[in-house]
Amino acid sequence: MADYTTVGKSVKKIDALSLAMGTEPFTADYPLDSPLVLKFMYSDLAHADIVSLDASRAEALDGVAGVFHFWNCPDTFYTTAGQGYPEPSAYDNRLFDHKVRFVGDRICMVAAETSEIAEEAISLIDLEMDPLPALFDPELARDPDSPRLHADGEYMPIPVRYQPEENVCAGLNIPLGDVESGMKEADFIVEHRYTTHQASHAAMEPHVVACYLDPRDRVVLVTATQVPFHVRRIVGRVLDIPIQRIRVIKPRIGGGFGGKQEVLLEPYAALATLRTGRSTFCEFTRSEVFVSSRTRHPMRVDFKMGVKNNGEITALVMDALMDSGAYGSHGLTVLSNAGAKVLPLFNKIPNMLFTGSSVYTNLPVGGAYRGYGATQSYFGFNQHIDMIARKLGVDFLDYCKKWHIKEGETSDIFRILGEGKEGVSQVIGSCGLGECIDVGAAAIGWKEKRGRKQRGANGAIRGVGAAVMMQGSGIPKIDMGGASIKLNEDGSFNLAVGATDLGTGSDTILIQIAAEALKAPPEKFEILSSDTDLTPFDVGAYASSTTYISGGAVKKCALAMLDQLQSVAAEALEVDKETLRHEPECFTDPASGKSFTFEQIGYRSFYAVNQAQLQANASHTSDVSPPPFLAQFAEVEVDPETGVVRVVEFVSAVDCGQPINPILAEGQVEGAAVNGISFALSEQFVFNRDGRVTNAAFGRYGIYTTADMPRMQTFLVPTDEENGPFGAKSVGEIAINGPAPAIANAIFDAVGIRLYDLPMTPERVFQALQESRSQEEPSA
Amino acid sequence: MNGTIIVNGAQIEIDFDPADTLLDVLRDNGHTEVKRGCSKGECGTCLVLLDDLLVNSCQVFAATALGKKVTTSSGLNGDGRPHVIHESFADAGAVQCGFCTPGMVMATHSLLTTTPDPTDEEIRLGLVGNLCRCTGYVKIFDAVKLACKRMRKDG
Ligand code: FES
Ligand code: FES
């Protein structure tokens, strides 16, 4: 491992103290000049035509500035998915439509002086709705008798399959080799169906936006977003205003996890501000966040694997059906990632077939969610591998260590499966999965505990299970990050990045990368992240791209700055540039022993000779997406009387390359892991027969609290990734993928039952136990 | 309606609606360090001290607070500077997005006031009303223990 001064140190997050005090402004904390409050009216029908909408009584109400609906707003089709351009998501969404497609879909919006007036105005809107049959079961989506959700000119902006006439918003068919003959070679076949459920990102800060006109009538959006530049572009397109006339400012963000990769509220706020000339403010209530923002796409995944007695998997067939909900945001790419982030892990499978569809239903809308399809797919994949290893009579961990992808190896999946197009082939440059498995196994006590079925004092039975996984680091050849650095005369630097810190600490990490490259302490950097007027472009915070892609841009930029500094130092010391030695905050001429500091360079270039603002810019993309690797372990206690599963201990061992900031990297893993545990066991959307979410509140949705916490251990297993800045890979998403399968495998270890469906609630576990008992001992 | 509340030692005159909560008036009067995560008493981001009682300010009518002392996260140390609990959260890596943190800090303060040397179980129960989606609570537990150690030393 290289010897770094700032990289690899747990530098304190630059905004930690002010955030703890509460003095860092979030979107809702921005002072606005008596803003209009925006409130939506939502459908309580799952599927209906809006026959007529009369807003006259609402508009006449004192304090109402405007009512916005299909008949007075632009009707451009767009996607709310904050992706690159053109987005690989269907353009199937309008600001407002003459149709509603789920309980919680938008009918219209009121702008009023207060939220109370806005609510009252909503109650005065006269509506005539014509209910349509609703589609709730994704398995029935393509049935010719099922209702159709989209058939009004919706389209896909890229040349891929889109069949709204069959309720299909995306489809995939990825063959590799010959699965039929591969299955024939197998000694046995393991086949099963797995399902995963909806989930809310539940960032503590709800979706929120503030909008105003600047003195020259430009639209300024202050917004809780992961994708400021995509917001600017999409708002411009939907409202038909030049991008130049829009400025997007990202303040502190209260968590995103993919939920704020959606351009949900910004077009509405901009529209209302332009129409009324007033500043506007829109903040979702918690129940709006649950129902009307975005969810994790539920997925049904069938795995079929043919296996030889020597352990070789000769063929794999994966078929996925993804429920996209009422709109197709991320409908193609979450589906493709269910394969792309999973199938290369066991790269010695010669024959594969991955098919899948994303379909519309009259349910809340799916979107990007940490893990992005990999979470859905790894749930079944790791259980499948556990079953195979047990059939072969080998230890799950030994099996994984033997068959997982290694350094210097590749997988054809990298090449053939990309995001809306072909992928990019790559050879794995760093893989610490084997060591992660060893470290984690030792920490959980795998050898001592696996298969022991120890009984706790309360009669509960213990078991351990594990899961292995990979993710990516950005989207190769697509994601781009920009950075700029300028020198001040005291030798400090301003670093401006388009990268979007949404609470991860990326501002701190990007400073560390610049500090390492320039050999200056991190305190010498002031960072500005994400203001479309002031910072360079960046695609935003998603696809585990910030450390790797944006960090790559920062490193390049810092080295370009270093070169300029060196030129000035050489000129000042009157020596050849090449002879100078780069030392902390200065250059030294080894011959004379004279040094010239960054501060001296700053003063000289501002005020003395050849005056210039030293400033560097750089952009970065990557031809590859080096995967981080992770092994996760759960020890559970299953109460056979009640079906309650308690996670006693949870261990994660991750290879994220060289961690730039270990404490922040651990924090990413811990947060994702607990979210994953909570998703696996307790979080769920409950729907009634009409498709209404009946538990849209923190208190009833099931997020883990401090009282639910298992003992947690997290290990960073460093590797050196040559493509990453100072050896770094990503770490933000991966750890949400393993808890569900690790827990499912641990439940099997404890009580010998398989849970194929999430969440693994006590009722489901109890039922599975009952079924297995009745199979064992047919009732007398 | 109108009246006075004392926020972090400073008297403020408030003009409010009977339906307004303490959270509403605090935020309307510039105390945006008190966060709104749910408005339902289910997340703990809006925790403040009302006199010496820890309350979810979204669940208290503003009228109830008239004449009373309110302490928010930024006023915890009394002099506008960070309290040792803030520093402990920052040092332990317990602050990610930070939206939950002012509330977590208030809950920690309350816990350590009544239980200066809490067990792990007491920490878990003491923070049970505070949700955090970023950290997985692990480093928050570390922060509470660090604060506890530092406060014992100071005290
Ligand atoms: S905002 Fe008060 S408890 Fe959530
Ligand atoms: S740090 Fe983001 S919710 Fe706790």
CSV table of C-alpha atoms in Angstrom, one decimal, chain A residues 12-13 15-17 19-26 28-29 116 199-206 252-255 257 283 286 369-370 502-505 646 662-664 666-668 670-672 674-675 678 683 697-701 703-712, chain B residues 17 19-20 27 32-40 42-43 45 72-75 80-83 85-105 121 123-142:
chain,number,residue,atom,x,y,z
A,12,LYS,CA,-13.3,14.9,10.4
A,13,LYS,CA,-16.2,15.6,8.1
A,15,ASP,CA,-19.6,20.0,8.1
A,16,ALA,CA,-20.0,17.6,11.0
A,17,LEU,CA,-19.9,20.1,13.8
A,19,LEU,CA,-24.6,20.0,11.1
A,20,ALA,CA,-24.7,18.7,14.7
A,21,MET,CA,-25.4,22.2,16.0
A,22,GLY,CA,-28.0,22.6,13.3
A,23,THR,CA,-26.6,25.7,11.7
A,24,GLU,CA,-25.9,24.3,8.2
A,25,PRO,CA,-28.9,25.3,6.0
A,26,PHE,CA,-30.9,22.7,4.3
A,28,ALA,CA,-36.2,24.3,4.0
A,29,ASP,CA,-34.0,26.6,6.0
A,116,GLU,CA,-54.0,26.0,5.2
A,199,ALA,CA,-39.5,0.0,0.2
A,200,SER,CA,-39.3,3.7,1.0
A,201,HIS,CA,-35.9,5.4,1.0
A,202,ALA,CA,-37.2,7.3,4.1
A,203,ALA,CA,-34.5,9.9,4.1
A,204,MET,CA,-35.1,12.0,7.2
A,205,GLU,CA,-35.4,15.1,5.1
A,206,PRO,CA,-38.5,15.0,2.9
A,252,ARG,CA,-27.0,20.4,2.6
A,253,ILE,CA,-29.2,17.4,1.8
A,254,GLY,CA,-30.8,15.3,4.4
A,255,GLY,CA,-30.1,11.9,2.8
A,257,PHE,CA,-30.4,6.9,-1.2
A,283,GLU,CA,-42.2,20.4,1.0
A,286,ARG,CA,-44.0,12.3,5.4
A,369,TYR,CA,-32.8,3.1,-4.6
A,370,ARG,CA,-29.4,2.3,-3.2
A,502,LEU,CA,-26.0,14.3,0.0
A,503,GLY,CA,-24.8,13.5,3.5
A,504,THR,CA,-22.2,10.9,2.6
A,505,GLY,CA,-19.2,13.2,3.3
A,646,ARG,CA,-33.8,-11.4,15.7
A,662,PRO,CA,-12.1,5.0,6.8
A,663,ILE,CA,-14.6,6.3,9.3
A,664,LEU,CA,-16.8,7.7,6.5
A,666,GLU,CA,-17.5,2.5,7.6
A,667,GLY,CA,-20.4,4.8,8.0
A,668,GLN,CA,-21.6,4.1,4.5
A,670,GLU,CA,-23.1,0.5,8.5
A,671,GLY,CA,-26.0,2.7,7.3
A,672,ALA,CA,-26.6,0.6,4.2
A,674,VAL,CA,-29.0,-1.5,8.7
A,675,ASN,CA,-31.2,-0.2,6.0
A,678,SER,CA,-34.7,-3.4,8.2
A,683,GLU,CA,-40.2,-2.6,6.4
A,697,ALA,CA,-46.1,6.8,8.4
A,698,PHE,CA,-42.8,6.2,10.2
A,699,GLY,CA,-44.6,4.6,13.1
A,700,ARG,CA,-46.3,2.0,11.0
A,701,TYR,CA,-43.8,1.4,8.2
A,703,ILE,CA,-37.8,1.4,10.0
A,704,TYR,CA,-35.2,0.0,12.4
A,705,THR,CA,-34.8,2.1,15.6
A,706,THR,CA,-31.9,2.0,18.0
A,707,ALA,CA,-33.8,-0.6,20.0
A,708,ASP,CA,-33.8,-3.1,17.1
A,709,MET,CA,-30.1,-2.9,16.6
A,710,PRO,CA,-27.9,-6.1,16.5
A,711,ARG,CA,-24.3,-6.0,17.4
A,712,MET,CA,-22.5,-4.7,14.3
B,17,ASP,CA,-52.1,30.7,15.1
B,19,ALA,CA,-53.1,25.5,15.6
B,20,ASP,CA,-49.4,26.3,15.3
B,27,ARG,CA,-38.7,27.6,12.5
B,32,THR,CA,-34.1,26.2,11.7
B,33,GLU,CA,-31.7,24.0,13.7
B,34,VAL,CA,-34.9,22.3,14.8
B,35,LYS,CA,-35.8,20.0,11.9
B,36,ARG,CA,-39.0,18.7,10.6
B,37,GLY,CA,-38.8,15.0,9.5
B,38,CYS,CA,-42.5,14.0,9.9
B,39,SER,CA,-44.6,16.4,12.0
B,40,LYS,CA,-46.1,13.4,13.7
B,42,GLU,CA,-42.4,9.8,15.0
B,43,CYS,CA,-38.8,10.7,14.1
B,45,THR,CA,-35.7,15.4,14.4
B,72,THR,CA,-32.4,23.8,20.9
B,73,SER,CA,-29.3,22.1,19.7
B,74,SER,CA,-27.5,25.3,18.8
B,75,GLY,CA,-28.2,26.7,22.2
B,80,GLY,CA,-23.5,29.6,21.0
B,81,ARG,CA,-20.4,27.4,20.8
B,82,PRO,CA,-20.5,23.6,20.3
B,83,HIS,CA,-21.3,21.5,23.3
B,85,ILE,CA,-21.9,16.3,22.7
B,86,HIS,CA,-21.7,18.0,19.4
B,87,GLU,CA,-18.0,17.5,19.3
B,88,SER,CA,-18.4,13.9,20.2
B,89,PHE,CA,-20.8,13.3,17.4
B,90,ALA,CA,-18.4,14.9,15.0
B,91,ASP,CA,-15.4,13.1,16.3
B,92,ALA,CA,-17.1,9.7,16.3
B,93,GLY,CA,-18.2,10.0,12.7
B,94,ALA,CA,-21.8,10.0,13.8
B,95,VAL,CA,-22.9,12.8,11.5
B,96,GLN,CA,-23.7,11.9,7.9
B,97,CYS,CA,-26.4,14.0,6.4
B,98,GLY,CA,-26.9,15.6,9.8
B,99,PHE,CA,-30.7,16.0,9.5
B,100,CYS,CA,-31.3,13.8,12.5
B,101,THR,CA,-28.3,15.0,14.5
B,102,PRO,CA,-29.6,18.1,16.3
B,103,GLY,CA,-32.4,15.9,17.6
B,104,MET,CA,-30.0,13.1,18.5
B,105,VAL,CA,-27.9,15.5,20.4
B,121,GLU,CA,-29.2,-1.0,26.7
B,123,ILE,CA,-28.4,4.1,25.3
B,124,ARG,CA,-30.6,2.1,22.9
B,125,LEU,CA,-33.7,2.9,24.8
B,126,GLY,CA,-32.7,6.6,25.3
B,127,LEU,CA,-32.5,7.2,21.6
B,128,VAL,CA,-35.4,5.0,20.5
B,129,GLY,CA,-37.5,7.9,19.4
B,130,ASN,CA,-34.8,9.2,17.1
B,131,LEU,CA,-34.7,7.8,13.6
B,132,CYS,CA,-31.5,7.9,11.5
B,133,ARG,CA,-31.5,6.5,8.0
B,134,CYS,CA,-27.8,7.3,7.2
B,135,THR,CA,-25.6,5.9,10.0
B,136,GLY,CA,-27.2,2.6,11.0
B,137,TYR,CA,-26.8,4.1,14.6
B,138,VAL,CA,-23.4,2.4,15.1
B,139,LYS,CA,-21.4,5.5,15.3
B,140,ILE,CA,-24.2,7.3,17.1
B,141,PHE,CA,-23.7,4.8,19.9
B,142,ASP,CA,-20.0,5.5,19.8
